[in-house]
Coordinates of C-alpha atoms in Angstrom, one line a residue:
Chain A
X282 CA -31.3 16.9 -35.3
X283 CA -29.1 16.4 -32.3
X284 CA -27.7 13.0 -31.5
X285 CA -29.3 12.1 -28.1
X286 CA -26.8 10.8 -25.6
X287 CA -28.1 8.2 -23.2
X288 CA -26.1 6.5 -20.6
X289 CA -27.5 4.3 -17.9
X290 CA -25.1 5.6 -15.2
X291 CA -26.6 3.3 -12.5
X292 CA -24.6 0.5 -14.2
X293 CA -21.3 2.1 -13.5
X294 CA -19.0 2.8 -10.6
X295 CA -19.2 6.5 -9.8
X296 CA -16.1 8.7 -10.2
X297 CA -14.1 6.1 -12.1
X298 CA -13.1 5.7 -15.7
X299 CA -10.5 4.0 -17.9
X300 CA -8.7 5.8 -20.7
X301 CA -6.8 3.9 -23.4
X302 CA -3.7 5.3 -25.2
X303 CA -3.8 3.1 -28.4
X304 CA -0.5 3.2 -30.2
X305 CA -0.1 2.1 -33.8
X306 CA 2.9 1.9 -36.0
X307 CA 2.6 3.2 -39.6
X308 CA 5.2 4.4 -42.2
X309 CA 7.9 4.3 -39.5
X310 CA 5.8 6.7 -37.3
X311 CA 4.2 6.2 -34.0
X312 CA 0.5 7.1 -34.1
X313 CA -2.1 7.4 -31.4
X314 CA -5.9 6.9 -31.9
X315 CA -8.1 9.8 -30.7
X316 CA -11.7 10.8 -30.7
X317 CA -12.9 14.2 -31.8
X318 CA -15.3 15.6 -29.2
X319 CA -18.7 16.5 -30.4
X320 CA -19.0 20.3 -31.2
X321 CA -15.6 21.1 -29.6
X322 CA -12.2 21.7 -31.2
X323 CA -10.7 19.3 -28.6
X324 CA -9.9 15.7 -29.0
X325 CA -9.9 13.0 -26.4
X326 CA -8.7 9.5 -25.6
X327 CA -11.0 6.6 -26.1
X328 CA -12.3 5.8 -22.7
X329 CA -15.2 4.5 -20.8
X330 CA -16.7 3.8 -17.4
X331 CA -16.4 0.7 -15.3
X332 CA -19.4 -1.6 -14.9
X333 CA -20.2 -2.5 -11.3
X334 CA -19.4 -6.2 -12.0
X335 CA -16.4 -5.9 -14.3
X336 CA -12.7 -5.7 -13.6
X337 CA -10.5 -2.8 -14.7
X338 CA -8.9 -4.9 -17.4
X339 CA -12.3 -5.9 -18.8
X340 CA -13.4 -2.3 -18.9
X341 CA -10.2 -1.3 -20.8
X342 CA -10.5 -4.3 -23.2
X343 CA -14.0 -3.4 -24.0
X344 CA -13.1 0.2 -24.9
X345 CA -10.3 -1.2 -27.1
X346 CA -12.7 -3.6 -28.8
X347 CA -15.4 -1.0 -29.4
X348 CA -13.1 1.6 -30.9
X349 CA -10.8 -0.6 -33.0
X350 CA -12.6 -3.9 -33.5
X351 CA -9.6 -5.7 -31.9
X352 CA -9.3 -8.1 -29.1
X353 CA -6.6 -10.2 -27.5
X354 CA -4.0 -7.5 -28.1
X355 CA -1.3 -6.2 -25.7
X356 CA -3.0 -3.9 -23.3
X357 CA -1.1 -2.7 -20.2
X358 CA -2.2 -0.7 -17.2
X359 CA 0.4 2.0 -16.7
X360 CA -0.8 4.7 -14.2
X361 CA -3.9 6.1 -12.5
X362 CA -4.6 9.8 -12.7
X363 CA -6.4 11.4 -9.8
X364 CA -5.5 15.0 -9.3
X365 CA -8.6 16.8 -7.9
X366 CA -8.3 19.4 -10.7
X367 CA -7.5 17.0 -13.6
X368 CA -10.8 17.5 -15.5
X369 CA -11.9 20.8 -13.9
X370 CA -15.4 22.1 -13.4
X371 CA -15.3 24.6 -16.3
X372 CA -14.0 22.0 -18.8
X373 CA -16.5 19.4 -17.6
X374 CA -19.4 21.8 -18.0
X375 CA -18.2 22.8 -21.4
X376 CA -17.9 19.1 -22.4
X377 CA -21.4 18.4 -21.1
X378 CA -22.8 21.5 -22.9
X379 CA -21.2 20.4 -26.1
X380 CA -23.2 17.1 -25.8
X381 CA -26.4 19.0 -24.9
X382 CA -26.4 17.2 -21.5
X383 CA -28.3 19.1 -18.8
X384 CA -26.0 19.7 -15.8
X385 CA -28.7 19.5 -13.2
X386 CA -30.0 16.2 -14.6
X387 CA -26.6 14.7 -15.0
X388 CA -24.7 15.5 -11.8
X389 CA -23.1 12.1 -12.1
X390 CA -20.7 13.5 -14.7
X391 CA -19.7 16.4 -12.4
X392 CA -18.2 13.9 -10.0
X393 CA -14.4 14.1 -9.5
X394 CA -13.1 11.3 -11.7
X395 CA -10.1 9.1 -11.3
X396 CA -9.0 7.4 -14.5
X397 CA -7.0 4.3 -14.8
X398 CA -4.7 4.6 -17.8
X399 CA -4.0 1.7 -20.2
X400 CA -1.9 1.6 -23.3
X401 CA -2.2 -0.7 -26.2
X402 CA 0.0 -1.5 -29.1
X403 CA -1.9 -2.5 -32.2
X404 CA -1.4 -3.4 -35.8
X405 CA -2.3 -0.2 -37.6
X406 CA -3.7 -1.9 -40.7
X407 CA -6.1 -4.1 -38.7
X408 CA -7.8 -1.2 -37.0
X409 CA -11.2 0.1 -38.1
X410 CA -11.6 3.3 -36.0
X411 CA -15.2 3.7 -34.7
X412 CA -16.3 6.9 -32.8
X413 CA -18.4 6.5 -29.7
X414 CA -21.6 8.4 -28.9
X415 CA -19.7 11.3 -27.4
X416 CA -17.5 11.9 -30.4
X417 CA -17.8 13.1 -34.0
X418 CA -14.9 11.0 -35.4
X419 CA -12.1 8.6 -34.5
X420 CA -8.7 9.0 -36.2
X421 CA -5.0 8.3 -35.9
X422 CA -2.7 11.2 -35.0
X423 CA 1.1 11.5 -35.2
X424 CA 2.5 11.4 -31.7
X425 CA 4.7 14.4 -32.6
X426 CA 1.7 16.4 -33.9
X427 CA -1.1 16.0 -31.4
X428 CA -4.3 18.1 -31.7
X429 CA -5.7 20.1 -28.7
X430 CA -6.8 17.6 -26.1
X431 CA -9.4 17.8 -23.4
X432 CA -8.7 17.7 -19.6
X433 CA -5.3 16.1 -18.8
X434 CA -5.4 13.8 -21.8
X435 CA -2.1 15.2 -23.3
X436 CA -0.3 14.4 -20.0
X437 CA -1.8 10.9 -20.1
X438 CA -0.5 10.3 -23.6
X439 CA 3.0 11.6 -22.7
X440 CA 3.0 9.4 -19.5
X441 CA 2.0 6.4 -21.6
X442 CA 4.8 7.0 -24.0
X443 CA 7.4 7.3 -21.2
X444 CA 6.0 4.1 -19.6
X445 CA 6.2 2.2 -22.8
X446 CA 9.8 3.4 -23.4
X447 CA 10.7 2.2 -19.9
X448 CA 8.9 -1.1 -20.4
X449 CA 11.0 -1.7 -23.5
X450 CA 14.0 -2.2 -21.2
X451 CA 12.6 -5.4 -19.8
X452 CA 9.7 -6.4 -21.9
X453 CA 9.7 -7.5 -25.5
X454 CA 7.6 -5.5 -28.0
X455 CA 6.5 -6.2 -31.6
X456 CA 3.9 -8.9 -31.3
X457 CA 0.6 -7.6 -32.7
X458 CA 2.6 -4.8 -34.3
X459 CA 4.5 -6.7 -37.0
X460 CA 3.3 -9.2 -39.6
X461 CA 3.9 -12.9 -38.9
X462 CA 7.3 -12.8 -40.6
X463 CA 9.7 -9.9 -40.5
X464 CA 13.3 -9.0 -40.8
X465 CA 15.6 -7.9 -37.9
X466 CA 15.6 -4.5 -39.5
X467 CA 11.8 -4.3 -39.3
X468 CA 12.0 -5.1 -35.6
X469 CA 14.8 -2.6 -34.9
X470 CA 12.7 0.0 -36.7
X471 CA 9.8 -0.5 -34.3
X472 CA 12.2 0.0 -31.4
X473 CA 13.8 3.0 -33.0
X474 CA 10.4 4.6 -33.7
X475 CA 9.2 4.1 -30.1
X476 CA 12.4 5.2 -28.5
X477 CA 12.8 8.0 -31.1
X478 CA 16.6 7.4 -31.5
X479 CA 18.9 5.2 -33.6
X480 CA 20.1 1.9 -32.1
X481 CA 23.4 0.0 -32.6
X482 CA 22.5 -2.8 -35.0
X483 CA 24.9 -5.5 -33.6
X484 CA 23.9 -4.8 -30.0
X485 CA 20.3 -5.0 -31.0
X486 CA 20.7 -8.3 -32.9
X487 CA 22.6 -9.8 -30.0
X488 CA 20.1 -8.9 -27.4
X489 CA 17.1 -10.1 -29.4
X490 CA 18.7 -13.4 -30.4
X491 CA 20.0 -14.1 -26.9
X492 CA 16.5 -13.6 -25.5
X493 CA 15.1 -16.6 -27.4
X494 CA 12.0 -14.7 -28.5
X495 CA 12.7 -15.0 -32.2
X496 CA 12.6 -18.1 -34.5
X497 CA 14.8 -17.8 -37.6
X498 CA 13.1 -19.0 -40.8
X499 CA 14.9 -21.2 -43.2
X500 CA 15.9 -19.3 -46.4
X501 CA 14.3 -20.8 -49.5
X502 CA 16.8 -21.3 -52.4
X503 CA 15.8 -18.6 -54.8
X504 CA 18.7 -18.2 -57.2
X505 CA 20.1 -14.8 -56.8
X506 CA 18.5 -14.2 -53.4
X507 CA 21.6 -15.1 -51.3
X508 CA 21.6 -11.5 -50.0
X509 CA 18.0 -11.5 -48.9
X510 CA 17.8 -10.9 -45.2
X511 CA 16.7 -13.7 -42.8
X512 CA 13.1 -13.7 -41.8
X513 CA 12.1 -14.2 -38.2
X514 CA 8.9 -14.8 -36.4
X515 CA 8.2 -14.6 -32.7
X516 CA 8.5 -17.7 -30.6
X517 CA 5.2 -17.3 -28.9
X518 CA 6.1 -19.4 -25.8
X519 CA 9.4 -17.6 -25.2
X520 CA 7.9 -14.2 -26.0
X521 CA 5.2 -14.5 -23.4
X522 CA 7.7 -15.9 -20.9
X523 CA 10.0 -12.9 -21.3
X524 CA 7.0 -10.6 -21.3
X525 CA 6.2 -12.0 -17.8
X526 CA 9.7 -12.4 -16.4
X527 CA 11.5 -9.6 -18.2
X528 CA 14.7 -9.7 -20.3
X529 CA 17.7 -10.6 -18.1
X530 CA 18.8 -7.2 -17.0
X531 CA 22.3 -6.0 -17.5
X532 CA 23.6 -6.1 -13.9
Chain B
X152 CA -13.2 -1.9 26.8
X153 CA -13.4 -1.9 23.1
X154 CA -11.6 0.6 21.0
X155 CA -14.3 2.6 19.3
X156 CA -13.7 3.1 15.6
X157 CA -14.8 6.4 14.1
X158 CA -14.4 7.5 10.6
X159 CA -16.1 10.5 9.0
X160 CA -16.7 8.7 5.7
X161 CA -18.3 11.8 4.1
X162 CA -14.8 13.3 3.8
X163 CA -13.6 10.5 1.5
X164 CA -14.2 9.3 -2.1
X165 CA -16.4 6.2 -2.1
X166 CA -15.0 2.9 -3.3
X167 CA -11.4 4.1 -3.4
X168 CA -8.4 3.5 -1.3
X169 CA -4.6 3.6 -1.4
X170 CA -2.4 0.8 -0.1
X171 CA 1.3 1.3 0.6
X172 CA 3.9 -1.5 0.3
X173 CA 6.7 -0.1 2.4
X174 CA 10.0 -1.8 1.9
X175 CA 12.9 -1.5 4.3
X176 CA 16.4 -3.0 4.1
X177 CA 17.9 -4.5 7.3
X178 CA 20.6 -7.1 7.9
X179 CA 20.8 -7.7 4.2
X180 CA 17.1 -8.7 4.1
X181 CA 14.2 -7.0 2.4
X182 CA 11.4 -6.3 4.9
X183 CA 7.8 -5.0 4.4
X184 CA 5.9 -3.0 7.0
X185 CA 2.5 -4.6 7.9
X186 CA -0.4 -3.9 10.3
X187 CA -2.0 -6.6 12.4
X188 CA -5.7 -6.5 12.0
X189 CA -7.7 -6.1 15.3
X190 CA -9.0 -9.4 16.6
X191 CA -8.0 -11.3 13.5
X192 CA -5.0 -13.5 12.6
X193 CA -4.6 -11.6 9.3
X194 CA -2.3 -8.8 8.7
X195 CA -2.8 -6.0 6.2
X196 CA -1.0 -3.3 4.3
X197 CA -0.9 0.3 5.6
X198 CA -3.6 2.0 3.6
X199 CA -6.2 4.7 3.7
X200 CA -9.0 6.5 1.9
X201 CA -8.7 9.5 -0.4
X202 CA -10.1 12.8 0.8
X203 CA -12.4 14.5 -1.6
X204 CA -9.9 17.3 -2.2
X205 CA -6.5 15.5 -2.1
X206 CA -4.5 13.8 -4.9
X207 CA -3.7 10.1 -5.0
X208 CA 0.0 10.9 -4.2
X209 CA -1.1 13.0 -1.2
X210 CA -3.2 10.3 0.2
X211 CA -0.4 7.8 -0.2
X212 CA 2.1 10.2 1.4
X213 CA -0.1 10.8 4.4
X214 CA -0.4 7.0 5.0
X215 CA 3.4 6.7 4.8
X216 CA 3.8 9.6 7.2
X217 CA 1.3 8.3 9.7
X218 CA 2.6 4.8 9.8
X219 CA 6.4 5.6 9.7
X220 CA 6.9 9.2 10.7
X221 CA 8.7 9.7 7.4
X222 CA 8.1 12.2 4.6
X223 CA 9.9 13.2 1.4
X224 CA 10.9 9.6 0.7
X225 CA 10.7 7.7 -2.5
X226 CA 7.0 6.7 -3.1
X227 CA 6.0 5.3 -6.4
X228 CA 2.5 4.4 -7.7
X229 CA 2.8 1.0 -9.4
X230 CA -0.6 -0.5 -10.1
X231 CA -4.3 -0.2 -9.4
X232 CA -6.2 -3.2 -8.2
X233 CA -9.9 -3.5 -9.0
X234 CA -11.1 -7.0 -9.5
X235 CA -14.7 -7.1 -8.4
X236 CA -14.0 -10.0 -6.0
X237 CA -10.7 -8.6 -4.6
X238 CA -11.9 -8.0 -1.0
X239 CA -15.0 -10.2 -1.1
X240 CA -18.2 -9.8 0.8
X241 CA -17.5 -12.5 3.4
X242 CA -14.0 -11.2 4.2
X243 CA -15.2 -7.6 4.4
X244 CA -18.0 -8.6 6.8
X245 CA -15.4 -10.5 8.9
X246 CA -13.1 -7.5 8.9
X247 CA -16.0 -5.2 10.0
X248 CA -17.1 -7.6 12.6
X249 CA -13.6 -7.8 14.1
X250 CA -13.7 -4.1 14.5
X251 CA -17.3 -4.2 16.0
X252 CA -18.6 -2.1 13.1
X253 CA -22.3 -2.6 12.5
X254 CA -22.8 -3.6 8.9
X255 CA -26.1 -1.9 8.4
X256 CA -24.8 1.4 9.8
X257 CA -21.6 1.2 7.8
X258 CA -22.6 0.2 4.3
X259 CA -20.0 2.6 3.0
X260 CA -17.4 -0.1 3.8
X261 CA -19.3 -2.8 1.9
X262 CA -18.7 -0.8 -1.4
X263 CA -16.6 -2.5 -4.0
X264 CA -13.2 -0.9 -3.5
X265 CA -10.5 -0.1 -6.0
X266 CA -7.1 0.5 -4.5
X267 CA -4.2 2.4 -5.9
X268 CA -1.0 0.6 -5.0
X269 CA 2.2 2.6 -4.0
X270 CA 5.5 1.3 -2.9
X271 CA 8.1 3.1 -0.8
X272 CA 11.7 2.4 0.0
X273 CA 12.7 3.6 3.4
X274 CA 15.6 3.6 5.7
X275 CA 14.7 0.9 8.2
X276 CA 16.4 2.5 11.2
X277 CA 14.5 5.7 10.8
X278 CA 11.1 4.2 10.9
X279 CA 9.0 4.3 14.1
X280 CA 6.1 1.9 13.2
X281 CA 2.7 3.2 14.4
X282 CA -0.5 1.1 14.1
X283 CA -3.7 2.8 12.9
X284 CA -7.1 2.6 14.6
X285 CA -8.0 -0.6 12.7
X286 CA -4.9 -2.4 13.8
X287 CA -3.4 -3.9 16.9
X288 CA 0.3 -3.5 15.9
X289 CA 2.6 -2.4 13.2
X290 CA 5.7 -4.4 12.5
X291 CA 8.3 -5.4 9.9
X292 CA 8.1 -8.8 8.2
X293 CA 10.6 -10.6 6.1
X294 CA 9.5 -10.6 2.5
X295 CA 10.2 -14.4 2.3
X296 CA 8.2 -15.1 5.4
X297 CA 4.9 -13.2 5.1
X298 CA 2.1 -13.8 7.7
X299 CA -1.5 -14.5 6.5
X300 CA -2.8 -11.4 4.7
X301 CA -6.3 -10.0 4.3
X302 CA -8.1 -9.6 0.9
X303 CA -5.6 -9.5 -2.0
X304 CA -2.8 -7.9 0.0
X305 CA -0.4 -10.7 -0.6
X306 CA -0.8 -10.3 -4.4
X307 CA -0.3 -6.5 -4.0
X308 CA 3.0 -7.1 -2.2
X309 CA 4.2 -9.6 -4.8
X310 CA 3.2 -7.2 -7.6
X311 CA 5.1 -4.3 -5.9
X312 CA 8.2 -6.5 -5.6
X313 CA 8.0 -7.4 -9.3
X314 CA 7.4 -3.7 -10.2
X315 CA 10.4 -2.6 -8.1
X316 CA 12.6 -5.2 -9.7
X317 CA 11.6 -4.0 -13.1
X318 CA 12.1 -0.4 -12.2
X319 CA 15.7 -1.3 -11.1
X320 CA 16.4 -1.7 -14.8
X321 CA 16.0 1.9 -15.6
X322 CA 15.8 3.8 -12.3
X323 CA 18.5 4.2 -9.6
X324 CA 17.7 2.9 -6.1
X325 CA 19.5 3.4 -2.8
X326 CA 18.7 7.0 -1.9
X327 CA 16.8 7.0 1.5
X328 CA 18.0 3.4 1.9
X329 CA 21.7 3.8 2.5
X330 CA 23.6 6.2 4.9
X331 CA 25.1 9.4 3.5
X332 CA 28.4 7.6 2.6
X333 CA 28.6 4.0 1.6
X334 CA 30.9 1.6 -0.3
X335 CA 30.2 0.1 -3.7
X336 CA 29.7 -3.2 -1.9
X337 CA 27.0 -1.7 0.2
X338 CA 25.1 -0.5 -2.9
X339 CA 25.5 -3.8 -4.7
X340 CA 24.2 -5.5 -1.6
X341 CA 21.0 -3.4 -1.8
X342 CA 20.5 -4.5 -5.5
X343 CA 21.3 -8.1 -4.8
X344 CA 18.8 -8.2 -1.9
X345 CA 16.0 -6.7 -3.9
X346 CA 16.7 -8.8 -7.0
X347 CA 17.4 -11.9 -4.8
X348 CA 20.4 -12.9 -6.9
X349 CA 24.2 -12.3 -7.0
X350 CA 25.4 -9.7 -9.5
X351 CA 28.7 -9.4 -11.3
X352 CA 30.9 -6.9 -9.4
X353 CA 32.7 -5.4 -12.4
X354 CA 29.5 -4.9 -14.5
X355 CA 27.8 -3.4 -11.5
X356 CA 30.7 -1.0 -10.8
X357 CA 30.9 0.0 -14.5
X358 CA 27.1 0.7 -14.8
X359 CA 26.9 2.7 -11.6
X360 CA 30.0 4.8 -12.3
X361 CA 29.0 5.4 -15.9
X362 CA 25.6 6.7 -14.8
X363 CA 27.1 9.7 -12.9
X364 CA 24.8 9.1 -9.9
X365 CA 27.8 8.6 -7.5
X366 CA 30.4 11.0 -6.2
X367 CA 33.7 9.3 -5.0
X368 CA 35.0 10.6 -1.7
X369 CA 38.7 11.4 -1.3
X370 CA 40.5 8.8 0.8
X371 CA 42.0 10.3 4.0
X372 CA 45.6 9.2 4.6
X373 CA 45.3 6.8 7.6
X374 CA 48.5 4.9 7.6
X375 CA 47.7 1.2 7.0
X376 CA 44.3 2.0 5.5
X377 CA 45.4 1.7 1.8
X378 CA 43.2 -1.3 1.4
X379 CA 40.1 0.5 2.8
X380 CA 37.4 0.7 0.1
X381 CA 36.4 4.0 -1.5
X382 CA 33.4 5.7 0.0
X383 CA 30.7 7.1 -2.3
X384 CA 27.7 9.4 -1.8
X385 CA 24.9 10.0 -4.2
X386 CA 25.2 13.0 -6.6
X387 CA 21.7 14.3 -5.8
X388 CA 21.4 16.2 -9.1
X389 CA 22.4 13.4 -11.3
X390 CA 20.5 10.8 -9.2
X391 CA 17.2 12.6 -9.7
X392 CA 17.9 13.3 -13.3
X393 CA 18.4 9.5 -13.9
X394 CA 15.4 8.7 -11.7
X395 CA 13.3 10.8 -14.1
X396 CA 15.0 10.0 -17.5
X397 CA 16.1 6.4 -16.8
X398 CA 19.5 4.8 -17.1
X399 CA 20.6 4.7 -20.7
X400 CA 19.2 1.4 -21.8
X401 CA 21.4 -1.3 -23.4
X402 CA 20.0 -1.2 -26.9

C-alpha cells in the first residue's frame, strides 16, 4: 500500500523552504546527511517549509531535530537560493508523481520556491537518522562521493562547503564535533578534513592557543605516560565570544 | 498634490523582498546610502520586490542600478532576514498610511516579508543618488551616525558591516572603491576604515603583495620625486581569482 502524504500547506509560507546541509565527521572523513527520495534514484537535502509564525532559524532547527534527534547544535544560515529555474517544472512534476501527489490538487508545490540554506556541524555518533514522509531512507554520504541529487541540491552542498571553509578563517569550529576532551592533533584533524589539506602543526597550535578557546587539562601522573599528549577542552565562554567576534584577523 | 503610488503587485513574488546595504568610501569615512521615507522621520534601505521571473541577484542588481546609476559592481548576498515580527503590523500600517495607501485595498503589503540582504561597495564619487517612489530623498549617511531607521533596517546594516568585515579575512576589497591607480597607503586606508582600527603597515604590505592581486607601476623619473610612493593597480585576473578562492588562510 502506498504511503499517503499529507501536508497542511495552509500553515506554511508559500514559495519558501529551508534546506539543511548537515555535516558530520567520521573516520577522518567529512559526511553529509541525505534523504533518499521515494521511488526515485535521486537523493535530497533534509528540508522543510516555514510556518507562518516561526522564524527562519526555528524552521531550520526543527528540520535538524526531526532528522537527527539533535538540538542546540551549531546551525548557520549561509545563503539563499532563488534562481527561477532552480527546481524546474519537469523535476518538480517528477518529484510529485513519485510521491503520488496529484498536480492539480497540489498546485502549492508547483510554486517557484526560494530556499534558505543552513549548514550544521554535528557529532556523527550522536545522530539517529530519521527519514521524513517524502523519503525512503536517511543516511550519511561521503562528501567526495555524493549520489545523484534532486534540483540544485548538489550546488547547495558545494556552496555550504565553501562557506564553511571561509568561516573557518574567522570562526572556531569543533564544538559539537569532538568529544569533551581531545588532543591538539584531533582538533587539527577536524580542520584538515574540512579544508581538505594538510596544515602546519606549529602554526595551528599557536593560533589555537593564542585565541583562548582551549583549556589545557592537567596531566595525571601515570608512570610511563610522560609522552602522552596533552588533552584540551573548549573554554565555552571564550569559544562563543570568538564565534561571535571572530579570530583576530591577520592584518 | 499627493504623489500617487502605483505598484503592479501581481508581477512580484508575495512576501519577499531584497534590501541593499550600499557602502561608499569618502573622506576616509564609511558611508551608507539611505532613502528618506515619505512623510515619516524614518529612513530605509534601498530595496525592492522580486519579479516572478527574475533571480535574487537580478532583483538586487536592479535596485542598485535604479538608486545609484551603477552596474557591474561588487554586490554580495550576505543574509536573509525573516523573523515574524521584523516589520511589525503597526509599523507596516504607519508606513502605508504615510504613503496614502489604503490598507484594505493593499493587503499584499501586510504580508509577512522575508528580505534577502545584499551589500555593495561602490565608488562614492560615481553615485548619483535617486529616490524611489516611496521616498522623499536619497542620501549618504555616516555609518557611525545613522538616522532613525524603519523596521529592522538598522540590524540589517549592522549585520552587513559585520559580514563585510568577516569577508575581508578571505576576500580582497578595493576594486570599484579606489581609482585605477593608488598607493599602498590608500588601500590600507580602505581596510582601516572598514575594520575601524589601525593595521600594521608591514604585515599589510606583505599580505597584499603575496596575494598577487596588485601590479606595481614603474616610477617615472621626475627629478626630486624619488620619495614618491609606488603606485599600484589591481591585477584583475588575480583579484577575481582570489575573490573566488579566498586568500590563503593562515593555518
